[in-house]
mmCIF file of C-alpha atoms and ligand atoms in Angstrom:
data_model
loop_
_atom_site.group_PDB
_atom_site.id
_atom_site.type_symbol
_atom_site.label_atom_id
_atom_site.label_comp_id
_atom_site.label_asym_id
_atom_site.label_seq_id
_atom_site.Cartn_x
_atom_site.Cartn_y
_atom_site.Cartn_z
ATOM 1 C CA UNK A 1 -28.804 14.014 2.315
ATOM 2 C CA UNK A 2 -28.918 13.707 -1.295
ATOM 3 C CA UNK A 3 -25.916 16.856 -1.263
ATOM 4 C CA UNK A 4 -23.625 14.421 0.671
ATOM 5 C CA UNK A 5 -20.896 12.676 -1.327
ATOM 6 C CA UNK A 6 -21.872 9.382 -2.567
ATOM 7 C CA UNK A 7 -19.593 6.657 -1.891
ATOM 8 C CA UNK A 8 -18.537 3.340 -3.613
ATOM 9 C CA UNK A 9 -17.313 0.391 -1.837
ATOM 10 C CA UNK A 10 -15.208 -2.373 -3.418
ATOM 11 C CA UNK A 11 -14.485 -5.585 -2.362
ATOM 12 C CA UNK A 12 -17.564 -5.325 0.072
ATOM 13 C CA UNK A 13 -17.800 -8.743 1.543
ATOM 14 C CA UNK A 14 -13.498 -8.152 2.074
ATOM 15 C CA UNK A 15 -12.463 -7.711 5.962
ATOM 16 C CA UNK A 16 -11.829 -3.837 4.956
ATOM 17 C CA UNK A 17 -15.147 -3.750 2.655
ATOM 18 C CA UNK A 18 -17.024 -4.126 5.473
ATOM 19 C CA UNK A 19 -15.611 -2.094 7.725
ATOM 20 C CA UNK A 20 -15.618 0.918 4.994
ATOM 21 C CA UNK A 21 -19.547 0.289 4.193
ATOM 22 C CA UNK A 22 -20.073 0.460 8.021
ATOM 23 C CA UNK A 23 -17.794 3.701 8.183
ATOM 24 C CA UNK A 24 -19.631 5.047 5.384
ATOM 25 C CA UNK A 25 -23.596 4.208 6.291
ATOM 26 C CA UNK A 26 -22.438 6.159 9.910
ATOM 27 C CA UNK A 27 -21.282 9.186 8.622
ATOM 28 C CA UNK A 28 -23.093 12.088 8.432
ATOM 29 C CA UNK A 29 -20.788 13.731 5.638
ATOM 30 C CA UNK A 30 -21.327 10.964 3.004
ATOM 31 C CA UNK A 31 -23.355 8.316 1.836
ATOM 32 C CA UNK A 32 -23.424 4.639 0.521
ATOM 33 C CA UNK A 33 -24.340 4.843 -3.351
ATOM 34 C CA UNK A 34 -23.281 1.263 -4.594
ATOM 35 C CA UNK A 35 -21.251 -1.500 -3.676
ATOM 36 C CA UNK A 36 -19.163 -3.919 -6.181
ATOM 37 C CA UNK A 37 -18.158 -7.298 -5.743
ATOM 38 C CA UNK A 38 -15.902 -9.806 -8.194
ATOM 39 C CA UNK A 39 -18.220 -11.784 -10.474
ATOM 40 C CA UNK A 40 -19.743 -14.821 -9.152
ATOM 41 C CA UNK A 41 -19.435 -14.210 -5.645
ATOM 42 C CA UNK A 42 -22.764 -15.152 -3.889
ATOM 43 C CA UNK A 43 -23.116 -11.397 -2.511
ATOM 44 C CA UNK A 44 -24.033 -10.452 -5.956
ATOM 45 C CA UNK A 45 -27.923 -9.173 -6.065
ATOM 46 C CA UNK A 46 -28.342 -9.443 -2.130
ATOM 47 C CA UNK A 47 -28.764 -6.309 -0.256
ATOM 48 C CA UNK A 48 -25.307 -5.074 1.419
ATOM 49 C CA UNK A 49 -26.535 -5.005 4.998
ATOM 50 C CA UNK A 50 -28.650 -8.186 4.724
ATOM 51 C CA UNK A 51 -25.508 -10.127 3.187
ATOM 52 C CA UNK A 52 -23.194 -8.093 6.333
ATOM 53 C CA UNK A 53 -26.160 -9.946 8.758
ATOM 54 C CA UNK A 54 -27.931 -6.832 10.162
ATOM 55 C CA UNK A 55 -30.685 -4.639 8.770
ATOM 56 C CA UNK A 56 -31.228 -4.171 4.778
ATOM 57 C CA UNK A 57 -29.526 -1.046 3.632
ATOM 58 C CA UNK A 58 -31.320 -0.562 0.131
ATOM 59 C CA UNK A 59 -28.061 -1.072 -1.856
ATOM 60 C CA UNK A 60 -27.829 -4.274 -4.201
ATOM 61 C CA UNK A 61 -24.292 -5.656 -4.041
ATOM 62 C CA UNK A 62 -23.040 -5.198 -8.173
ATOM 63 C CA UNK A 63 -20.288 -7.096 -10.152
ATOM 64 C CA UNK A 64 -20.939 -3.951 -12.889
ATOM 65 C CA UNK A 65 -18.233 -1.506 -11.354
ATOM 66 C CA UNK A 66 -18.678 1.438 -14.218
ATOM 67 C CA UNK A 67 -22.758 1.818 -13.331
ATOM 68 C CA UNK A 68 -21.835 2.241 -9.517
ATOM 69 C CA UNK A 69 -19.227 3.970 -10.120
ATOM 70 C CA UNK A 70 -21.136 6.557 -12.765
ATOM 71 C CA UNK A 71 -23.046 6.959 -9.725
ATOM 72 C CA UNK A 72 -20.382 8.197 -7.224
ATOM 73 C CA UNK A 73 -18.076 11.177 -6.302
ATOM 74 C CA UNK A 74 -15.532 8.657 -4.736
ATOM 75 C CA UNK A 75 -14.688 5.049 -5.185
ATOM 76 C CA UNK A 76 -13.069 3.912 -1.891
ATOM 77 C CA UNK A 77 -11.371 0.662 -2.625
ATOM 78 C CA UNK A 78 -9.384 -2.209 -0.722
ATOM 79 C CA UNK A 79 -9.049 -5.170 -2.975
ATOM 80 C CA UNK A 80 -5.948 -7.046 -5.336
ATOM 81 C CA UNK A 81 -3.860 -5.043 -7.468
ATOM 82 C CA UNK A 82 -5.524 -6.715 -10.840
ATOM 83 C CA UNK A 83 -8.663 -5.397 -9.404
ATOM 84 C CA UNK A 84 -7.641 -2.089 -8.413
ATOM 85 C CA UNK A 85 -6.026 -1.375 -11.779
ATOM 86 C CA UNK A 86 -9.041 -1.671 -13.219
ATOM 87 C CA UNK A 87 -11.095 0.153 -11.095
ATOM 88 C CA UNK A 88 -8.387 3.307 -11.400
ATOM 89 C CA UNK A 89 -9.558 3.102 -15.087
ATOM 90 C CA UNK A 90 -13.143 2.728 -14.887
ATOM 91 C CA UNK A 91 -13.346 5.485 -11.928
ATOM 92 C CA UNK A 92 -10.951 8.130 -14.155
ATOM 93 C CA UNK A 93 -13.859 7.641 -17.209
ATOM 94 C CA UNK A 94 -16.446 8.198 -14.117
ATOM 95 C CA UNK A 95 -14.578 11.322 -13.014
ATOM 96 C CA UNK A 96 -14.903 10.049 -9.358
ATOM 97 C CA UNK A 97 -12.483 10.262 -6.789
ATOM 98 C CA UNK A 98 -10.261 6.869 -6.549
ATOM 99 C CA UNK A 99 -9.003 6.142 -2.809
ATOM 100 C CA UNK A 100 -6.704 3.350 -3.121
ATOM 101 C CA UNK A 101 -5.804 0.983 -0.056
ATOM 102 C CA UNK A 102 -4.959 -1.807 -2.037
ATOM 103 C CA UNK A 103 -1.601 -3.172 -0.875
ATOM 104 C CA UNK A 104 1.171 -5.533 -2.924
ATOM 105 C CA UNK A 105 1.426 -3.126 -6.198
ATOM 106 C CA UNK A 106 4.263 -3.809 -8.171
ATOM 107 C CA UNK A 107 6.255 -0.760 -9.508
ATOM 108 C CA UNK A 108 4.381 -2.173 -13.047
ATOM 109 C CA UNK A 109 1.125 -1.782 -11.291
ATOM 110 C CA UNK A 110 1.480 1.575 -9.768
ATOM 111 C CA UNK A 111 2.632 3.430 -12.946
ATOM 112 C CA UNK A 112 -0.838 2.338 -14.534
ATOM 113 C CA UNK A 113 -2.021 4.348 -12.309
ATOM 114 C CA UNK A 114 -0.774 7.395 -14.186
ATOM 115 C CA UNK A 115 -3.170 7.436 -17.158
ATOM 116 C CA UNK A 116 -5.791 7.514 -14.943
ATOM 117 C CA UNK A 117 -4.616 10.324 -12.760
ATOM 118 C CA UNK A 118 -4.912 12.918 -15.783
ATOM 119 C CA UNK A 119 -8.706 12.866 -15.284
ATOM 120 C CA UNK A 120 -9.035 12.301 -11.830
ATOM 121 C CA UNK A 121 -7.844 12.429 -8.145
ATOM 122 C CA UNK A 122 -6.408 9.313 -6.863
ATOM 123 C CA UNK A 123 -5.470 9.181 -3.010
ATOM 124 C CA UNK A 124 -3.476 5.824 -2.816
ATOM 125 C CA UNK A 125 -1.452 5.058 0.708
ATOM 126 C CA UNK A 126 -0.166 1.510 2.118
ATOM 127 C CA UNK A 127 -1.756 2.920 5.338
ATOM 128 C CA UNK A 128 -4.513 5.708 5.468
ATOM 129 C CA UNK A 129 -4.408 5.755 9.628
ATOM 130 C CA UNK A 130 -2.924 8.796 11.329
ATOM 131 C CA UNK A 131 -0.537 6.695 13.340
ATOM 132 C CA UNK A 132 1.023 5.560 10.784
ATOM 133 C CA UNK A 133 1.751 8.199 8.272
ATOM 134 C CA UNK A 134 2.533 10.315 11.360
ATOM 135 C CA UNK A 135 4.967 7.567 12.329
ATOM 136 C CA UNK A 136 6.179 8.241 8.823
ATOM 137 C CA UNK A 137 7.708 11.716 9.032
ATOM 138 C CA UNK A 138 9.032 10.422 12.307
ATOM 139 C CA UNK A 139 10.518 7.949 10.982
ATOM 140 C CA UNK A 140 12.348 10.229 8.180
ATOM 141 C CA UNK A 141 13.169 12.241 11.182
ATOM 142 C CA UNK A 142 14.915 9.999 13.172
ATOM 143 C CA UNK A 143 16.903 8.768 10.003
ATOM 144 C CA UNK A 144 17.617 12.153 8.812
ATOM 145 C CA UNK A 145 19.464 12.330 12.418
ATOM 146 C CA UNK A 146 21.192 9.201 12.933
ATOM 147 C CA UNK A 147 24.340 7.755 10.890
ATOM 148 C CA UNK A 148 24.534 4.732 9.235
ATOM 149 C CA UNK A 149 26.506 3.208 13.249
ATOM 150 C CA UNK A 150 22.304 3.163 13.341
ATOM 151 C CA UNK A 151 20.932 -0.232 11.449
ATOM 152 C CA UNK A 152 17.404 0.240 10.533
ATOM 153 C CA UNK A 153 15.436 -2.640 10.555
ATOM 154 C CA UNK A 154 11.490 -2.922 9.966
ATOM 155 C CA UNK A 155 9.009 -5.346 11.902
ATOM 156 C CA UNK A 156 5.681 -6.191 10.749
ATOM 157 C CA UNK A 157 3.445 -8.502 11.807
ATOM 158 C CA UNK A 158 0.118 -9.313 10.440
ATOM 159 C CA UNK A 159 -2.538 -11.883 10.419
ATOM 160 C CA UNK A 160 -2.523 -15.317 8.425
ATOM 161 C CA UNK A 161 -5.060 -14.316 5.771
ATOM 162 C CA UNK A 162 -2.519 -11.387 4.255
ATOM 163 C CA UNK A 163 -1.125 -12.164 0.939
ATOM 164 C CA UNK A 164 1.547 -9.506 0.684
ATOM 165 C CA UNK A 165 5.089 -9.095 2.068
ATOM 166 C CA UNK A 166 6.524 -6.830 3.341
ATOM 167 C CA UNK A 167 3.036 -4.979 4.188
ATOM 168 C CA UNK A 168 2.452 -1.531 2.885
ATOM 169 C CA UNK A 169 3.168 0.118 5.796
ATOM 170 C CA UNK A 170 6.268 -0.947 5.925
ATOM 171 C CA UNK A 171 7.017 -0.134 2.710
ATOM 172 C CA UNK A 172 5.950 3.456 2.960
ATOM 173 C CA UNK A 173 8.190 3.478 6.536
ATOM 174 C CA UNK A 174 11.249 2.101 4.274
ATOM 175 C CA UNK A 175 10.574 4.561 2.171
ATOM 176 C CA UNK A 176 10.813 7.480 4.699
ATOM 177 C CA UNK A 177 13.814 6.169 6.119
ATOM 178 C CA UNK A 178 15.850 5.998 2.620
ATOM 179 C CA UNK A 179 14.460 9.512 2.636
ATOM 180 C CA UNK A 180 15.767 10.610 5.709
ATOM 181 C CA UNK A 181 19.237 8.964 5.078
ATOM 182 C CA UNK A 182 19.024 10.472 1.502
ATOM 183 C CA UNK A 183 19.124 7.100 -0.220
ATOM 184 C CA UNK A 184 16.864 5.374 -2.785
ATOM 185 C CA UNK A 185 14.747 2.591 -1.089
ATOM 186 C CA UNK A 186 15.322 0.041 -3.779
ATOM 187 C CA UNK A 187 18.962 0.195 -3.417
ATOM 188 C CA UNK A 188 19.132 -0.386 0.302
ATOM 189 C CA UNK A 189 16.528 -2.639 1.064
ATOM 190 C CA UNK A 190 16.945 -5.913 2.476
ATOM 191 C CA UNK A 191 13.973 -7.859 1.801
ATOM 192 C CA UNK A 192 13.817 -11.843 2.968
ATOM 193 C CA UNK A 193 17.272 -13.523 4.865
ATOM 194 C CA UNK A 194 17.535 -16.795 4.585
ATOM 195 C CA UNK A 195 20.746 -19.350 5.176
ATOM 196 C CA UNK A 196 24.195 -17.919 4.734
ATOM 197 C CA UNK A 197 23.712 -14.135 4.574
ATOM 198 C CA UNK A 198 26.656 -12.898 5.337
ATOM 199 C CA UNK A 199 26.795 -10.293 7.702
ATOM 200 C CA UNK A 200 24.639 -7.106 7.604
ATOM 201 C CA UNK A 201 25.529 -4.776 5.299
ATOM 202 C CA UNK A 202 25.955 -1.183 6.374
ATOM 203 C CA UNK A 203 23.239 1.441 5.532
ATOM 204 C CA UNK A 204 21.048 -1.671 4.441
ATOM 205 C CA UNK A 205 17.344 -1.330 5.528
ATOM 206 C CA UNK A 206 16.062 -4.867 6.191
ATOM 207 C CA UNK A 207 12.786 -5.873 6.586
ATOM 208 C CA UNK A 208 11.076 -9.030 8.642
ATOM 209 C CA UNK A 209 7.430 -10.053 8.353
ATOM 210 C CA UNK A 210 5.505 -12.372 10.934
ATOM 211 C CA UNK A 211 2.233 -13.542 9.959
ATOM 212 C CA UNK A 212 -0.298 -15.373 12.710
ATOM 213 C CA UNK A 213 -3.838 -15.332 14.036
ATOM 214 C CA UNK A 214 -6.027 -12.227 14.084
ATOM 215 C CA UNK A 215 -3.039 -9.594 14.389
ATOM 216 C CA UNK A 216 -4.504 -6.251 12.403
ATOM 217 C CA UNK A 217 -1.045 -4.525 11.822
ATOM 218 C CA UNK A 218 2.011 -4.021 14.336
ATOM 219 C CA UNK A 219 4.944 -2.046 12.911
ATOM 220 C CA UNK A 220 7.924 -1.782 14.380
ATOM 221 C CA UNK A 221 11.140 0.681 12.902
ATOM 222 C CA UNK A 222 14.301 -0.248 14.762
ATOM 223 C CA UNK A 223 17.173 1.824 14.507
ATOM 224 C CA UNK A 224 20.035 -0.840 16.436
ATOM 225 C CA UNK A 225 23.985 1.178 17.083
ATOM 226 C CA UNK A 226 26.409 -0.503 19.101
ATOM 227 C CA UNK A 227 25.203 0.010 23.027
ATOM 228 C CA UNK A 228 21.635 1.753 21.881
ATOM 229 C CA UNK A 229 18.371 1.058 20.229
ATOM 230 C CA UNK A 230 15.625 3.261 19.382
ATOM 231 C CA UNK A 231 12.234 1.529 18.701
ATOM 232 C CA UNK A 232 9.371 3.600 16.900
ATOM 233 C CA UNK A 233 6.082 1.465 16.946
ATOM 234 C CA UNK A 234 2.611 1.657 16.038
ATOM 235 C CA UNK A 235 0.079 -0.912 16.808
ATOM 236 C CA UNK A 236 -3.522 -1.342 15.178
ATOM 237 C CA UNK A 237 -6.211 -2.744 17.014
ATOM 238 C CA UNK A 238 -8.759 -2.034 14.990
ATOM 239 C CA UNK A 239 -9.483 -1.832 11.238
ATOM 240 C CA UNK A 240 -11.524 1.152 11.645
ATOM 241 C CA UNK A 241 -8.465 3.190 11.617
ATOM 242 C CA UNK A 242 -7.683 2.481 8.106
ATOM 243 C CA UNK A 243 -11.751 3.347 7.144
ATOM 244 C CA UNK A 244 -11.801 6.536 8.742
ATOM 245 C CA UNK A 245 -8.849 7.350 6.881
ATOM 246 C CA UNK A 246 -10.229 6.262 3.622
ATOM 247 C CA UNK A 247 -13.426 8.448 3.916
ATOM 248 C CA UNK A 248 -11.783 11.313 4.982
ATOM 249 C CA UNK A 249 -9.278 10.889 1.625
ATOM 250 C CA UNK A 250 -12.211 10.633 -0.149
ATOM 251 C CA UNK A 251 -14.215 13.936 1.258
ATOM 252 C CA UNK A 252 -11.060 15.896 0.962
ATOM 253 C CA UNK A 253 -10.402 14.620 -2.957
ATOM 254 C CA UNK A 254 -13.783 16.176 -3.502
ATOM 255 C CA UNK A 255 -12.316 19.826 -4.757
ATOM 256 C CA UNK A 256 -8.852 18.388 -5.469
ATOM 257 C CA UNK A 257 -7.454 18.857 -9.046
ATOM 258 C CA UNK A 258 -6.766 15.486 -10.955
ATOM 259 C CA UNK A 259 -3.648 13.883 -9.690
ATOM 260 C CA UNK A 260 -1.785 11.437 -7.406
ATOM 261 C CA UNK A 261 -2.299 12.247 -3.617
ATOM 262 C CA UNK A 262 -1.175 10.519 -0.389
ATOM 263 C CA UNK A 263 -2.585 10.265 3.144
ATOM 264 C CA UNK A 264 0.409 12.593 4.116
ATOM 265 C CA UNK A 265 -1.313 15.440 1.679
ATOM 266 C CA UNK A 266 -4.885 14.980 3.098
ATOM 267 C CA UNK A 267 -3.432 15.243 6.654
ATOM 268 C CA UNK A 268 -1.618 18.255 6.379
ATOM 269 C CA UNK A 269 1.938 15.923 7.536
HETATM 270 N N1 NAD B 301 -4.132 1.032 3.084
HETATM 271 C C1 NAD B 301 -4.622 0.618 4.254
HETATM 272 O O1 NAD B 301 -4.807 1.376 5.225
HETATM 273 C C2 NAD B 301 -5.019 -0.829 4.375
HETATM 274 C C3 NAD B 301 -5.582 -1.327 5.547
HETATM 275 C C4 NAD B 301 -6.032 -2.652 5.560
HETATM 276 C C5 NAD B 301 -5.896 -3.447 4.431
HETATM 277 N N2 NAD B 301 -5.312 -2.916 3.334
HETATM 278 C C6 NAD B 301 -5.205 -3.674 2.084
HETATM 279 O O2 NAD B 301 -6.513 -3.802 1.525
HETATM 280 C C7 NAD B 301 -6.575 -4.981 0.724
HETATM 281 C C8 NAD B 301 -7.776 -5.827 1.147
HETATM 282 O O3 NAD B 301 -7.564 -6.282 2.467
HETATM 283 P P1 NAD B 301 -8.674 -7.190 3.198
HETATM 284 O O4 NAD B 301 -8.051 -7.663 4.472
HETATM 285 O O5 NAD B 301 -9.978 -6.472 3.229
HETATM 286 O O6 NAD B 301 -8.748 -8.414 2.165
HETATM 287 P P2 NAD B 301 -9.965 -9.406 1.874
HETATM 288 O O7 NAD B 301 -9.380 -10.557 1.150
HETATM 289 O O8 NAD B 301 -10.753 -9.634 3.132
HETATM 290 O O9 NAD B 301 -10.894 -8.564 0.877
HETATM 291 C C9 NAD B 301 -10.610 -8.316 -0.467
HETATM 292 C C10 NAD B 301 -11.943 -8.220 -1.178
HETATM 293 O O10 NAD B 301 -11.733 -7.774 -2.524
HETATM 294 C C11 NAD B 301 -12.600 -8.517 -3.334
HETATM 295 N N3 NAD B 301 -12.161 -8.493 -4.733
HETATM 296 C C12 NAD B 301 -11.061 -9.053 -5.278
HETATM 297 N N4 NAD B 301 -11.060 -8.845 -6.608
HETATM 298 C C13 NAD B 301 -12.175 -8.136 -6.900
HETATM 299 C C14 NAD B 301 -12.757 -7.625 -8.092
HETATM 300 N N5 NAD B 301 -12.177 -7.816 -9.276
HETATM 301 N N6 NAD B 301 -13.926 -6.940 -8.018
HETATM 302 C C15 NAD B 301 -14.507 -6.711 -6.823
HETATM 303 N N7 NAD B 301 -14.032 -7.182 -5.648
HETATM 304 C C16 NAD B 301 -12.883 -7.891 -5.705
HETATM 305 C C17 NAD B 301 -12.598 -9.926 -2.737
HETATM 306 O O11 NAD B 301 -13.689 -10.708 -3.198
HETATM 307 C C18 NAD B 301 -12.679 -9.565 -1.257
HETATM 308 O O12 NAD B 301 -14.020 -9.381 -0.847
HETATM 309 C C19 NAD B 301 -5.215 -5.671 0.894
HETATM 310 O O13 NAD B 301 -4.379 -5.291 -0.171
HETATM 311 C C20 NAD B 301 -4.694 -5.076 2.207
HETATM 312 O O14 NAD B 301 -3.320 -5.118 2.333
HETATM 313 C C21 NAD B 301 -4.868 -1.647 3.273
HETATM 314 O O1 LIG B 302 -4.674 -6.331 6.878
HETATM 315 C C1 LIG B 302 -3.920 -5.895 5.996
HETATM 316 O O2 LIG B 302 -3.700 -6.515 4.929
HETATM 317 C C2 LIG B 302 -3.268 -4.582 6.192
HETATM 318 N N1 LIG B 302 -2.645 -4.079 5.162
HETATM 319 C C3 LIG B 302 -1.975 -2.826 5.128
HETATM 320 C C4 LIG B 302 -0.500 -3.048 4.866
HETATM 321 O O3 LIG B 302 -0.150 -3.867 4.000
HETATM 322 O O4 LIG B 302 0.323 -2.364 5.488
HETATM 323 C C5 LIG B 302 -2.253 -1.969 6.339
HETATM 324 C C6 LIG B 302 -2.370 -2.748 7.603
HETATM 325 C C7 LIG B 302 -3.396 -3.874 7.474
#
């Protein structure tokens, strides 16, 4: 037990937080080592699984990152960008593995990231489930086949808590479409209509977000021609998709060489 990878949660009271400490206390390839939360929230000095409702766990819930993290071979975290920024700093001077869920990174953000990546492995995806990055070389795919008589338009819909727009997901399914079409994202993308557009532009790859209830993440990538449509969809009905994914990016970061990784290198896509 005490050879298994121990794991660090972030953001444990968070809707993913506790879904990755449950992931993690289940496994028999890892275990729980620590658990942080932000300052002043009233999980702070309870015991994880009491403050989750079930059974104590023996882990104190820490607003001290660095000391869990010194702890740990891998941080596993799904919080804000502010936070995660952070925590790629404090878990490069830990020399732990940083899996990064975190969604809503500005370019700014995400080339912070790189300092950190000199000293150790960070896995960072928009979407760690196998669906979805395998939807993401189909995507590329189906782009890298069809002209631009094929708009491409991407569909997410998520529920009312998320703070972020367009979601990750679709982000990283923009991205493989520019790929496939041989364009860069940022120049094509299409990112909030409102009032007098004018009409589509061609090669332009739009994006729509709906945002409601309890939803966990529906993506849709349209590719619309005159007479056709092709519709490539994933649909999540459960967060422990995304945790599985996580865990396993953090097992295989274990003999990885310092760097920036995706899910698409720990699946082999
Ligand atoms: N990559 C994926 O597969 C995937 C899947 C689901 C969600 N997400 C992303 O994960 C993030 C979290 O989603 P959620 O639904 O769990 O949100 P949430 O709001 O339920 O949880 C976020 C948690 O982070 C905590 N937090 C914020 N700042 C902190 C800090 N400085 N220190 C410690 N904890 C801090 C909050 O207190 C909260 O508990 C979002 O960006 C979301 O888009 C990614
Ligand atoms: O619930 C969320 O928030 C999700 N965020 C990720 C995204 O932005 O794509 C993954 C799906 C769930």
């Amino acid at each position: 037990m005490e050879d298994l990878p121990g794991i660090v949660i972030t953001g444990a009271s968070g809707r993913m937080g506790q879904m990755l400490i449950k992931t993690v206390v289940d496994s028999d390839k890892a275990r729980l080592v620590g658990v942080v939360e932000r300052a002043g929230h009233d999980w702070v000095g309870r015991d994880v699984g009491e403050a989750m409702g079930g059974a104590a766990l023996g882990v104190t819930v820490t607003d001290q990152p660095l000391d869990a993290f010194a702890k740990a071979q891998a941080v596993i975290d799904f919080t804000a960008p502010a936070a995660t920024i952070e925590f790629a700093k404090l878990a490069a001077q830990a020399r732990a593995v940083h899996v990064i869920g975190t969604t809503g990174m500005t370019n700014e953000d995400i080339a912070k990231l790189d300092p950190c990546a000199r000293h150790a492995v960070i896995v960072r995806a928009g979407n760690m489930s196998l669906g979805v990055n395998l939807l993401t070389v189909l995507t590329r795919k189906v782009a890298e086949a069809l002209d631009e008589d094929f708009d491409i338009e991407i569909i997410e819909a998520h529920h009312h808590h998320k703070v972020d727009a367009p979601s990750g997901t679709a982000l990283m399914l923009g991205e493989a479409a520019a790929e496939g079409r041989g364009v860069k994202l940022a120049d094509v993308a299409d990112r909030g209509r409102d009032g007098i557009t004018g009409a589509r532009k061609r090669g332009d790859i739009g994006f729509t977000a709906i945002r409601g209830g309890d939803i966990v993440g529906e993506h849709d990538v349209l590719f619309a021609a005159a007479g056709e449509r092709i519709v490539l969809r994933h649909l999540a009905t459960d967060r422990s998709i995304f945790a599985r994914g996580a865990l396993k990016a953090a097992l295989w970061g274990q003999d990885k060489k310092p760097g920036q990784y995706d899910m698409l290198d720990v699946l082999g896509l």
